[in-house]
mmCIF file of C-alpha atoms and ligand atoms in Angstrom:
data_model
loop_
_atom_site.group_PDB
_atom_site.id
_atom_site.type_symbol
_atom_site.label_atom_id
_atom_site.label_comp_id
_atom_site.label_asym_id
_atom_site.label_seq_id
_atom_site.Cartn_x
_atom_site.Cartn_y
_atom_site.Cartn_z
ATOM 1 C CA UNK A 1 3.750 -13.429 90.140
ATOM 2 C CA UNK A 2 0.545 -14.497 92.117
ATOM 3 C CA UNK A 3 -2.714 -14.058 90.224
ATOM 4 C CA UNK A 4 -5.408 -12.230 92.269
ATOM 5 C CA UNK A 5 -8.115 -14.049 90.912
ATOM 6 C CA UNK A 6 -11.409 -11.819 92.045
ATOM 7 C CA UNK A 7 -13.666 -14.222 90.007
ATOM 8 C CA UNK A 8 -12.216 -17.091 92.664
ATOM 9 C CA UNK A 9 -12.149 -14.581 95.742
ATOM 10 C CA UNK A 10 -15.801 -13.648 95.042
ATOM 11 C CA UNK A 11 -16.671 -17.428 94.983
ATOM 12 C CA UNK A 12 -15.633 -18.041 98.357
ATOM 13 C CA UNK A 13 -17.235 -15.304 100.062
ATOM 14 C CA UNK A 14 -20.447 -15.951 97.778
ATOM 15 C CA UNK A 15 -20.924 -19.915 98.846
ATOM 16 C CA UNK A 16 -20.356 -18.673 102.605
ATOM 17 C CA UNK A 17 -22.631 -16.471 102.267
ATOM 18 C CA UNK A 18 -24.794 -18.687 100.573
ATOM 19 C CA UNK A 19 -24.837 -21.690 103.458
ATOM 20 C CA UNK A 20 -25.378 -18.990 106.149
ATOM 21 C CA UNK A 21 -28.646 -17.576 104.021
ATOM 22 C CA UNK A 22 -29.509 -21.709 104.089
ATOM 23 C CA UNK A 23 -29.427 -21.806 107.348
ATOM 24 C CA UNK A 24 -31.041 -18.401 107.959
ATOM 25 C CA UNK A 25 -33.929 -20.284 106.028
ATOM 26 C CA UNK A 26 -33.553 -23.281 107.623
ATOM 27 C CA UNK A 27 -34.621 -21.777 110.872
ATOM 28 C CA UNK A 28 -37.779 -20.406 109.642
ATOM 29 C CA UNK A 29 -36.132 -16.440 108.910
ATOM 30 C CA UNK A 30 -36.502 -15.043 105.782
ATOM 31 C CA UNK A 31 -33.505 -14.488 103.763
ATOM 32 C CA UNK A 32 -31.223 -10.816 103.330
ATOM 33 C CA UNK A 33 -32.717 -8.655 100.500
ATOM 34 C CA UNK A 34 -31.611 -6.507 98.479
ATOM 35 C CA UNK A 35 -32.824 -3.663 96.735
ATOM 36 C CA UNK A 36 -32.212 -1.506 93.613
ATOM 37 C CA UNK A 37 -32.776 1.200 91.881
ATOM 38 C CA UNK A 38 -32.136 2.100 88.244
ATOM 39 C CA UNK A 39 -33.174 5.529 86.569
ATOM 40 C CA UNK A 40 -33.109 5.512 82.523
ATOM 41 C CA UNK A 41 -31.853 3.304 80.489
ATOM 42 C CA UNK A 42 -27.493 3.684 80.394
ATOM 43 C CA UNK A 43 -26.519 0.614 79.424
ATOM 44 C CA UNK A 44 -23.347 0.096 81.575
ATOM 45 C CA UNK A 45 -25.700 1.079 84.578
ATOM 46 C CA UNK A 46 -28.368 -1.828 83.295
ATOM 47 C CA UNK A 47 -25.486 -4.772 83.645
ATOM 48 C CA UNK A 48 -23.479 -3.652 86.384
ATOM 49 C CA UNK A 49 -27.456 -3.755 88.471
ATOM 50 C CA UNK A 50 -28.485 -7.092 86.251
ATOM 51 C CA UNK A 51 -25.431 -8.691 87.539
ATOM 52 C CA UNK A 52 -26.155 -7.584 91.583
ATOM 53 C CA UNK A 53 -29.118 -8.892 91.085
ATOM 54 C CA UNK A 54 -28.255 -12.128 89.537
ATOM 55 C CA UNK A 55 -25.739 -12.950 91.622
ATOM 56 C CA UNK A 56 -28.351 -12.186 95.049
ATOM 57 C CA UNK A 57 -30.200 -15.077 93.371
ATOM 58 C CA UNK A 58 -27.403 -17.083 93.298
ATOM 59 C CA UNK A 59 -26.261 -16.719 96.779
ATOM 60 C CA UNK A 60 -30.246 -17.399 98.221
ATOM 61 C CA UNK A 61 -31.251 -13.520 99.078
ATOM 62 C CA UNK A 62 -34.256 -12.051 97.734
ATOM 63 C CA UNK A 63 -33.865 -8.762 95.848
ATOM 64 C CA UNK A 64 -35.934 -6.260 94.295
ATOM 65 C CA UNK A 65 -35.324 -4.175 91.266
ATOM 66 C CA UNK A 66 -37.065 -0.693 90.789
ATOM 67 C CA UNK A 67 -36.496 0.523 87.263
ATOM 68 C CA UNK A 68 -37.782 4.512 86.641
ATOM 69 C CA UNK A 69 -37.644 6.042 84.046
ATOM 70 C CA UNK A 70 -35.121 9.078 82.502
ATOM 71 C CA UNK A 71 -37.235 11.658 83.460
ATOM 72 C CA UNK A 72 -38.617 10.550 86.972
ATOM 73 C CA UNK A 73 -38.499 14.298 89.158
ATOM 74 C CA UNK A 74 -36.208 14.202 91.871
ATOM 75 C CA UNK A 75 -39.315 14.462 94.283
ATOM 76 C CA UNK A 76 -40.230 11.264 92.878
ATOM 77 C CA UNK A 77 -37.072 8.536 93.255
ATOM 78 C CA UNK A 78 -36.763 10.234 97.239
ATOM 79 C CA UNK A 79 -40.351 9.094 97.239
ATOM 80 C CA UNK A 80 -39.196 5.332 95.954
ATOM 81 C CA UNK A 81 -36.310 5.188 98.637
ATOM 82 C CA UNK A 82 -38.586 6.455 101.412
ATOM 83 C CA UNK A 83 -41.221 3.750 100.943
ATOM 84 C CA UNK A 84 -37.667 1.621 100.646
ATOM 85 C CA UNK A 85 -36.694 2.223 103.683
ATOM 86 C CA UNK A 86 -39.821 1.573 105.448
ATOM 87 C CA UNK A 87 -40.424 -1.706 104.217
ATOM 88 C CA UNK A 88 -38.885 -3.713 107.137
ATOM 89 C CA UNK A 89 -38.234 -6.607 104.521
ATOM 90 C CA UNK A 90 -35.748 -4.661 102.691
ATOM 91 C CA UNK A 91 -32.293 -4.796 104.409
ATOM 92 C CA UNK A 92 -30.071 -2.872 101.516
ATOM 93 C CA UNK A 93 -30.932 -0.248 99.120
ATOM 94 C CA UNK A 94 -28.987 1.323 96.037
ATOM 95 C CA UNK A 95 -29.486 3.579 93.434
ATOM 96 C CA UNK A 96 -27.381 2.812 90.427
ATOM 97 C CA UNK A 97 -24.976 5.889 90.147
ATOM 98 C CA UNK A 98 -24.700 8.346 87.500
ATOM 99 C CA UNK A 99 -27.843 9.819 87.822
ATOM 100 C CA UNK A 100 -29.614 11.711 85.026
ATOM 101 C CA UNK A 101 -28.347 15.741 85.752
ATOM 102 C CA UNK A 102 -31.659 17.275 86.856
ATOM 103 C CA UNK A 103 -31.416 14.726 90.444
ATOM 104 C CA UNK A 104 -29.222 15.645 93.134
ATOM 105 C CA UNK A 105 -26.959 12.702 93.491
ATOM 106 C CA UNK A 106 -26.296 14.302 96.829
ATOM 107 C CA UNK A 107 -29.637 14.448 98.016
ATOM 108 C CA UNK A 108 -30.543 10.609 97.105
ATOM 109 C CA UNK A 109 -27.739 8.813 98.731
ATOM 110 C CA UNK A 110 -28.474 11.108 101.317
ATOM 111 C CA UNK A 111 -32.112 10.059 101.732
ATOM 112 C CA UNK A 112 -30.837 6.535 101.965
ATOM 113 C CA UNK A 113 -31.365 5.546 105.791
ATOM 114 C CA UNK A 114 -27.859 5.020 107.116
ATOM 115 C CA UNK A 115 -29.244 1.800 108.105
ATOM 116 C CA UNK A 116 -29.995 0.236 104.718
ATOM 117 C CA UNK A 117 -26.275 1.898 102.722
ATOM 118 C CA UNK A 118 -25.060 -0.962 101.537
ATOM 119 C CA UNK A 119 -22.865 1.506 98.814
ATOM 120 C CA UNK A 120 -21.768 3.354 101.863
ATOM 121 C CA UNK A 121 -21.967 6.414 99.998
ATOM 122 C CA UNK A 122 -23.986 8.553 102.302
ATOM 123 C CA UNK A 123 -22.205 10.776 104.409
ATOM 124 C CA UNK A 124 -23.062 8.911 108.055
ATOM 125 C CA UNK A 125 -21.397 5.779 106.652
ATOM 126 C CA UNK A 126 -18.226 7.514 105.640
ATOM 127 C CA UNK A 127 -18.084 9.675 108.941
ATOM 128 C CA UNK A 128 -18.153 6.065 110.768
ATOM 129 C CA UNK A 129 -15.659 4.819 108.044
ATOM 130 C CA UNK A 130 -13.341 8.429 108.856
ATOM 131 C CA UNK A 131 -13.742 7.916 113.042
ATOM 132 C CA UNK A 132 -12.726 3.804 111.934
ATOM 133 C CA UNK A 133 -16.178 2.922 113.745
ATOM 134 C CA UNK A 134 -17.442 -0.218 112.115
ATOM 135 C CA UNK A 135 -20.029 0.803 109.292
ATOM 136 C CA UNK A 136 -20.629 0.247 105.527
ATOM 137 C CA UNK A 137 -17.721 0.889 103.561
ATOM 138 C CA UNK A 138 -18.646 1.214 99.628
ATOM 139 C CA UNK A 139 -18.335 -2.307 97.848
ATOM 140 C CA UNK A 140 -15.311 -1.629 95.683
ATOM 141 C CA UNK A 141 -12.289 -0.586 98.350
ATOM 142 C CA UNK A 142 -14.446 -3.498 100.614
ATOM 143 C CA UNK A 143 -14.133 -5.960 97.643
ATOM 144 C CA UNK A 144 -10.047 -4.765 97.398
ATOM 145 C CA UNK A 145 -9.565 -5.341 100.887
ATOM 146 C CA UNK A 146 -11.255 -8.788 101.389
ATOM 147 C CA UNK A 147 -9.371 -9.909 98.024
ATOM 148 C CA UNK A 148 -6.017 -8.897 99.900
ATOM 149 C CA UNK A 149 -7.501 -11.035 102.623
ATOM 150 C CA UNK A 150 -8.023 -13.844 100.849
ATOM 151 C CA UNK A 151 -4.592 -14.314 99.419
ATOM 152 C CA UNK A 152 -3.299 -13.005 102.710
ATOM 153 C CA UNK A 153 -1.436 -9.980 100.718
ATOM 154 C CA UNK A 154 1.000 -9.014 103.989
ATOM 155 C CA UNK A 155 -0.066 -5.148 104.145
ATOM 156 C CA UNK A 156 1.491 -3.799 107.390
ATOM 157 C CA UNK A 157 3.942 -1.970 106.929
ATOM 158 C CA UNK A 158 4.195 -1.417 103.697
ATOM 159 C CA UNK A 159 3.940 1.587 101.537
ATOM 160 C CA UNK A 160 0.827 2.212 99.040
ATOM 161 C CA UNK A 161 0.518 3.960 96.499
ATOM 162 C CA UNK A 162 -3.464 5.127 95.535
ATOM 163 C CA UNK A 163 -4.009 6.860 92.401
ATOM 164 C CA UNK A 164 -7.131 8.510 92.226
ATOM 165 C CA UNK A 165 -9.349 9.806 94.601
ATOM 166 C CA UNK A 166 -12.993 9.729 93.751
ATOM 167 C CA UNK A 167 -15.641 9.373 96.481
ATOM 168 C CA UNK A 168 -15.943 5.655 95.143
ATOM 169 C CA UNK A 169 -12.456 4.052 95.057
ATOM 170 C CA UNK A 170 -10.037 5.710 95.847
ATOM 171 C CA UNK A 171 -10.482 7.761 99.246
ATOM 172 C CA UNK A 172 -11.822 5.447 100.821
ATOM 173 C CA UNK A 173 -9.582 2.826 99.683
ATOM 174 C CA UNK A 174 -6.391 5.575 100.947
ATOM 175 C CA UNK A 175 -8.113 6.209 104.306
ATOM 176 C CA UNK A 176 -8.789 2.112 104.991
ATOM 177 C CA UNK A 177 -5.765 1.071 104.177
ATOM 178 C CA UNK A 178 -4.229 3.336 106.591
ATOM 179 C CA UNK A 179 -5.796 2.256 109.587
ATOM 180 C CA UNK A 180 -4.703 0.450 112.133
ATOM 181 C CA UNK A 181 -5.959 -2.782 111.324
ATOM 182 C CA UNK A 182 -5.662 -5.815 108.802
ATOM 183 C CA UNK A 183 -5.524 -5.728 105.456
ATOM 184 C CA UNK A 184 -3.922 -1.841 106.787
ATOM 185 C CA UNK A 185 -1.268 -0.551 108.250
ATOM 186 C CA UNK A 186 -0.003 0.540 104.870
ATOM 187 C CA UNK A 187 2.051 4.143 104.362
ATOM 188 C CA UNK A 188 -0.384 5.838 102.294
ATOM 189 C CA UNK A 189 0.680 8.208 99.599
ATOM 190 C CA UNK A 190 -2.729 9.220 97.050
ATOM 191 C CA UNK A 191 -2.303 10.472 93.865
ATOM 192 C CA UNK A 192 -4.471 12.597 91.525
ATOM 193 C CA UNK A 193 -4.598 14.365 87.845
ATOM 194 C CA UNK A 194 -2.772 17.096 89.903
ATOM 195 C CA UNK A 195 0.397 14.796 91.133
ATOM 196 C CA UNK A 196 3.536 16.234 89.386
ATOM 197 C CA UNK A 197 5.909 13.560 90.037
ATOM 198 C CA UNK A 198 3.333 10.528 89.796
ATOM 199 C CA UNK A 199 6.653 8.014 88.352
ATOM 200 C CA UNK A 200 8.058 8.639 91.266
ATOM 201 C CA UNK A 201 5.763 7.821 93.406
ATOM 202 C CA UNK A 202 4.603 4.430 92.105
ATOM 203 C CA UNK A 203 7.631 3.180 92.189
ATOM 204 C CA UNK A 204 7.841 3.733 95.466
ATOM 205 C CA UNK A 205 4.617 1.599 95.720
ATOM 206 C CA UNK A 206 4.901 -2.057 97.227
ATOM 207 C CA UNK A 207 0.801 -1.846 96.664
ATOM 208 C CA UNK A 208 -0.895 0.165 93.676
ATOM 209 C CA UNK A 209 -4.090 0.648 93.871
ATOM 210 C CA UNK A 210 -4.857 1.968 89.730
ATOM 211 C CA UNK A 211 -7.788 3.997 89.998
ATOM 212 C CA UNK A 212 -8.611 6.285 87.748
ATOM 213 C CA UNK A 213 -10.366 4.884 84.277
ATOM 214 C CA UNK A 214 -7.270 5.362 81.837
ATOM 215 C CA UNK A 215 -6.692 1.946 79.835
ATOM 216 C CA UNK A 216 -3.629 1.065 80.377
ATOM 217 C CA UNK A 217 -1.849 4.090 82.544
ATOM 218 C CA UNK A 218 0.334 2.202 84.637
ATOM 219 C CA UNK A 219 3.488 0.693 82.229
ATOM 220 C CA UNK A 220 6.447 -1.482 82.871
ATOM 221 C CA UNK A 221 8.700 1.170 83.776
ATOM 222 C CA UNK A 222 6.351 2.292 86.913
ATOM 223 C CA UNK A 223 6.687 0.048 89.159
ATOM 224 C CA UNK A 224 8.929 -1.375 91.210
ATOM 225 C CA UNK A 225 9.983 -5.729 91.492
ATOM 226 C CA UNK A 226 8.168 -7.234 93.703
ATOM 227 C CA UNK A 227 4.803 -4.635 94.058
ATOM 228 C CA UNK A 228 1.169 -5.806 94.456
ATOM 229 C CA UNK A 229 -0.969 -4.499 91.504
ATOM 230 C CA UNK A 230 -4.689 -3.920 92.510
ATOM 231 C CA UNK A 231 -6.366 -2.713 88.914
ATOM 232 C CA UNK A 232 -9.788 -0.885 89.349
ATOM 233 C CA UNK A 233 -10.794 0.564 86.285
ATOM 234 C CA UNK A 234 -12.840 -0.428 83.473
ATOM 235 C CA UNK A 235 -12.640 1.050 80.099
ATOM 236 C CA UNK A 236 -14.206 0.248 77.153
ATOM 237 C CA UNK A 237 -12.176 0.027 74.108
ATOM 238 C CA UNK A 238 -12.556 -0.276 70.884
ATOM 239 C CA UNK A 239 -12.089 -3.483 69.598
ATOM 240 C CA UNK A 240 -13.390 -4.539 65.679
ATOM 241 C CA UNK A 241 -12.412 -8.023 66.944
ATOM 242 C CA UNK A 242 -15.648 -8.470 69.788
ATOM 243 C CA UNK A 243 -18.742 -9.457 68.430
ATOM 244 C CA UNK A 244 -19.979 -6.624 70.930
ATOM 245 C CA UNK A 245 -17.588 -3.963 69.264
ATOM 246 C CA UNK A 246 -15.326 -3.178 72.393
ATOM 247 C CA UNK A 247 -13.254 -4.949 74.720
ATOM 248 C CA UNK A 248 -12.467 -4.124 78.544
ATOM 249 C CA UNK A 249 -8.882 -2.374 79.537
ATOM 250 C CA UNK A 250 -8.024 -2.114 83.059
ATOM 251 C CA UNK A 251 -5.524 0.755 84.359
ATOM 252 C CA UNK A 252 -2.422 -1.353 84.145
ATOM 253 C CA UNK A 253 -0.508 -2.352 81.161
ATOM 254 C CA UNK A 254 -1.223 -6.206 82.287
ATOM 255 C CA UNK A 255 1.613 -7.679 79.910
ATOM 256 C CA UNK A 256 4.117 -5.206 80.999
ATOM 257 C CA UNK A 257 3.229 -5.130 84.707
ATOM 258 C CA UNK A 258 2.895 -8.842 85.210
ATOM 259 C CA UNK A 259 6.373 -10.352 85.380
ATOM 260 C CA UNK A 260 7.289 -7.876 87.434
ATOM 261 C CA UNK A 261 4.890 -7.789 89.997
ATOM 262 C CA UNK A 262 4.498 -10.433 93.104
ATOM 263 C CA UNK A 263 0.677 -10.737 92.351
ATOM 264 C CA UNK A 264 -1.628 -8.591 90.228
ATOM 265 C CA UNK A 265 -5.633 -8.659 89.443
ATOM 266 C CA UNK A 266 -6.842 -9.235 86.213
ATOM 267 C CA UNK A 267 -9.224 -7.444 84.216
ATOM 268 C CA UNK A 268 -12.002 -8.456 83.569
ATOM 269 C CA UNK A 269 -12.059 -11.508 86.505
ATOM 270 C CA UNK A 270 -10.351 -8.896 89.964
ATOM 271 C CA UNK A 271 -11.750 -6.228 91.179
ATOM 272 C CA UNK A 272 -15.046 -6.170 89.342
ATOM 273 C CA UNK A 273 -16.410 -9.791 91.030
ATOM 274 C CA UNK A 274 -15.282 -8.582 94.645
ATOM 275 C CA UNK A 275 -16.965 -5.150 94.171
ATOM 276 C CA UNK A 276 -20.092 -7.403 94.035
ATOM 277 C CA UNK A 277 -18.923 -9.471 96.463
ATOM 278 C CA UNK A 278 -18.739 -6.332 99.041
ATOM 279 C CA UNK A 279 -21.841 -5.268 98.152
ATOM 280 C CA UNK A 280 -23.352 -8.899 99.248
ATOM 281 C CA UNK A 281 -21.234 -8.491 102.526
ATOM 282 C CA UNK A 282 -22.420 -5.217 103.362
ATOM 283 C CA UNK A 283 -26.502 -6.763 102.515
ATOM 284 C CA UNK A 284 -25.686 -9.328 104.819
ATOM 285 C CA UNK A 285 -24.307 -7.403 107.504
ATOM 286 C CA UNK A 286 -27.296 -5.186 107.279
ATOM 287 C CA UNK A 287 -29.277 -7.825 107.875
ATOM 288 C CA UNK A 288 -27.415 -9.334 110.916
ATOM 289 C CA UNK A 289 -27.567 -5.475 112.364
ATOM 290 C CA UNK A 290 -31.068 -5.920 112.906
ATOM 291 C CA UNK A 291 -31.096 -9.481 114.168
HETATM 292 P P1 NDP B 1 -13.138 9.006 88.708
HETATM 293 O O1 NDP B 1 -13.437 9.982 87.355
HETATM 294 O O2 NDP B 1 -14.583 9.261 89.564
HETATM 295 O O3 NDP B 1 -11.742 9.649 89.265
HETATM 296 C C1 NDP B 1 -10.948 9.435 88.961
HETATM 297 C C2 NDP B 1 -9.661 9.563 89.624
HETATM 298 O O4 NDP B 1 -8.236 9.630 88.992
HETATM 299 C C3 NDP B 1 -9.364 11.458 89.938
HETATM 300 O O5 NDP B 1 -9.628 11.505 91.001
HETATM 301 C C4 NDP B 1 -8.476 11.752 89.568
HETATM 302 O O6 NDP B 1 -8.011 12.885 89.380
HETATM 303 C C5 NDP B 1 -7.811 10.736 89.155
HETATM 304 N N1 NDP B 1 -7.157 10.924 87.623
HETATM 305 C C6 NDP B 1 -7.352 10.583 86.438
HETATM 306 N N2 NDP B 1 -6.395 10.942 85.540
HETATM 307 C C7 NDP B 1 -5.250 10.880 85.932
HETATM 308 C C8 NDP B 1 -3.968 11.146 85.578
HETATM 309 N N3 NDP B 1 -3.561 10.903 84.353
HETATM 310 N N4 NDP B 1 -2.946 10.899 86.726
HETATM 311 C C9 NDP B 1 -3.678 10.863 88.270
HETATM 312 N N5 NDP B 1 -4.332 10.994 88.306
HETATM 313 C C10 NDP B 1 -5.702 10.640 87.190
HETATM 314 O O7 NDP B 1 -13.460 7.510 88.218
HETATM 315 P P2 NDP B 1 -14.035 6.045 89.733
HETATM 316 O O8 NDP B 1 -13.114 6.605 91.326
HETATM 317 O O9 NDP B 1 -15.508 6.215 89.768
HETATM 318 O O10 NDP B 1 -13.266 5.130 89.243
HETATM 319 C C11 NDP B 1 -11.415 4.580 88.392
HETATM 320 C C12 NDP B 1 -11.626 3.935 86.951
HETATM 321 O O11 NDP B 1 -12.238 2.176 88.214
HETATM 322 C C13 NDP B 1 -12.755 3.789 86.123
HETATM 323 O O12 NDP B 1 -12.623 2.676 85.311
HETATM 324 C C14 NDP B 1 -14.258 2.741 86.226
HETATM 325 O O13 NDP B 1 -14.892 2.137 85.711
HETATM 326 C C15 NDP B 1 -13.472 2.141 87.605
HETATM 327 N N6 NDP B 1 -14.250 1.387 88.962
HETATM 328 C C16 NDP B 1 -14.629 0.337 88.555
HETATM 329 C C17 NDP B 1 -15.174 -0.795 89.218
HETATM 330 C C18 NDP B 1 -15.295 -2.174 89.843
HETATM 331 O O14 NDP B 1 -16.079 -2.797 89.823
HETATM 332 N N7 NDP B 1 -14.232 -3.487 89.169
HETATM 333 C C19 NDP B 1 -15.828 -0.017 90.187
HETATM 334 C C20 NDP B 1 -15.603 1.409 90.628
HETATM 335 C C21 NDP B 1 -15.133 2.470 89.529
HETATM 336 P P3 NDP B 1 -9.002 14.237 90.024
HETATM 337 O O15 NDP B 1 -9.717 14.152 91.228
HETATM 338 O O16 NDP B 1 -7.753 15.283 90.434
HETATM 339 O O17 NDP B 1 -9.821 14.602 88.574
#
């Protein structure tokens, strides 16, 4: 069994981007710049955004964090996005989700200019992805592709079983794994809460991507020997032994599944760091596309 270490793979990507950025600066050019918008004080969102901004600094990217109050109006938020759309020094814009209930995610996502849509959620990016045209791919599935590539996981002709069909993970993952490219060329089955014979499906998976958000859902009896397991889930579970009072659990029961697998991502330290790597790659690509 090989540990598919997202921290290590992300580090390699960050080092490469750091070198490229430093070469740009040496040529007198500016660094790529990511602007993040955080609305309200959601604890998990704060952590995610902070980590994205910190990683930008680590590799020499510029970043802006706009903190907006929970009660900002939808128009107010759209105006902030428009300002970033028009700022030529900003390459990528991300609005951390979830947004407060009175704001439409759809409107906000569609307001980001497609050329700066580094989260890859804009309908134009989604359409391009489905059409197979180069575009911004949502950071988590992109990070997973980069991880499979880093560890040279064979994907051609494999049966990939994706659990979860969200717009940010499961659906794009299933599309990307089925495209005629590496990593991809898989036969893909996508499962969700209405799937009646889930175990029958997962037992067929040469590659399983678990993205359902149910702690330790995928157990040893649900996977076949030698499968490659990508655990996307992050669920906070109460744990009195931790200072924070909680532990982070993946969707996979690691101790049972790891011995049967040929490769598996840990939680934490698997898909999480790769998601940030995917976002940084998108930001760099947004910058380069303007050169
Ligand atoms: P969503 O809640 O949006 O989607 C979950 C999906 O799983 C849905 O399609 C749902 O089906 C399906 N599902 C839920 N329960 C079951 C079940 N018992 N059997 C089969 N399918 C089920 O979650 P996200 O896609 O946003 O995220 C999934 C997990 O990944 C979460 O834990 C999240 O925190 C984590 N995550 C981690 C990231 C990282 O960087 N590591 C990034 C993004 C997410 P249905 O559509 O029918 O409701």
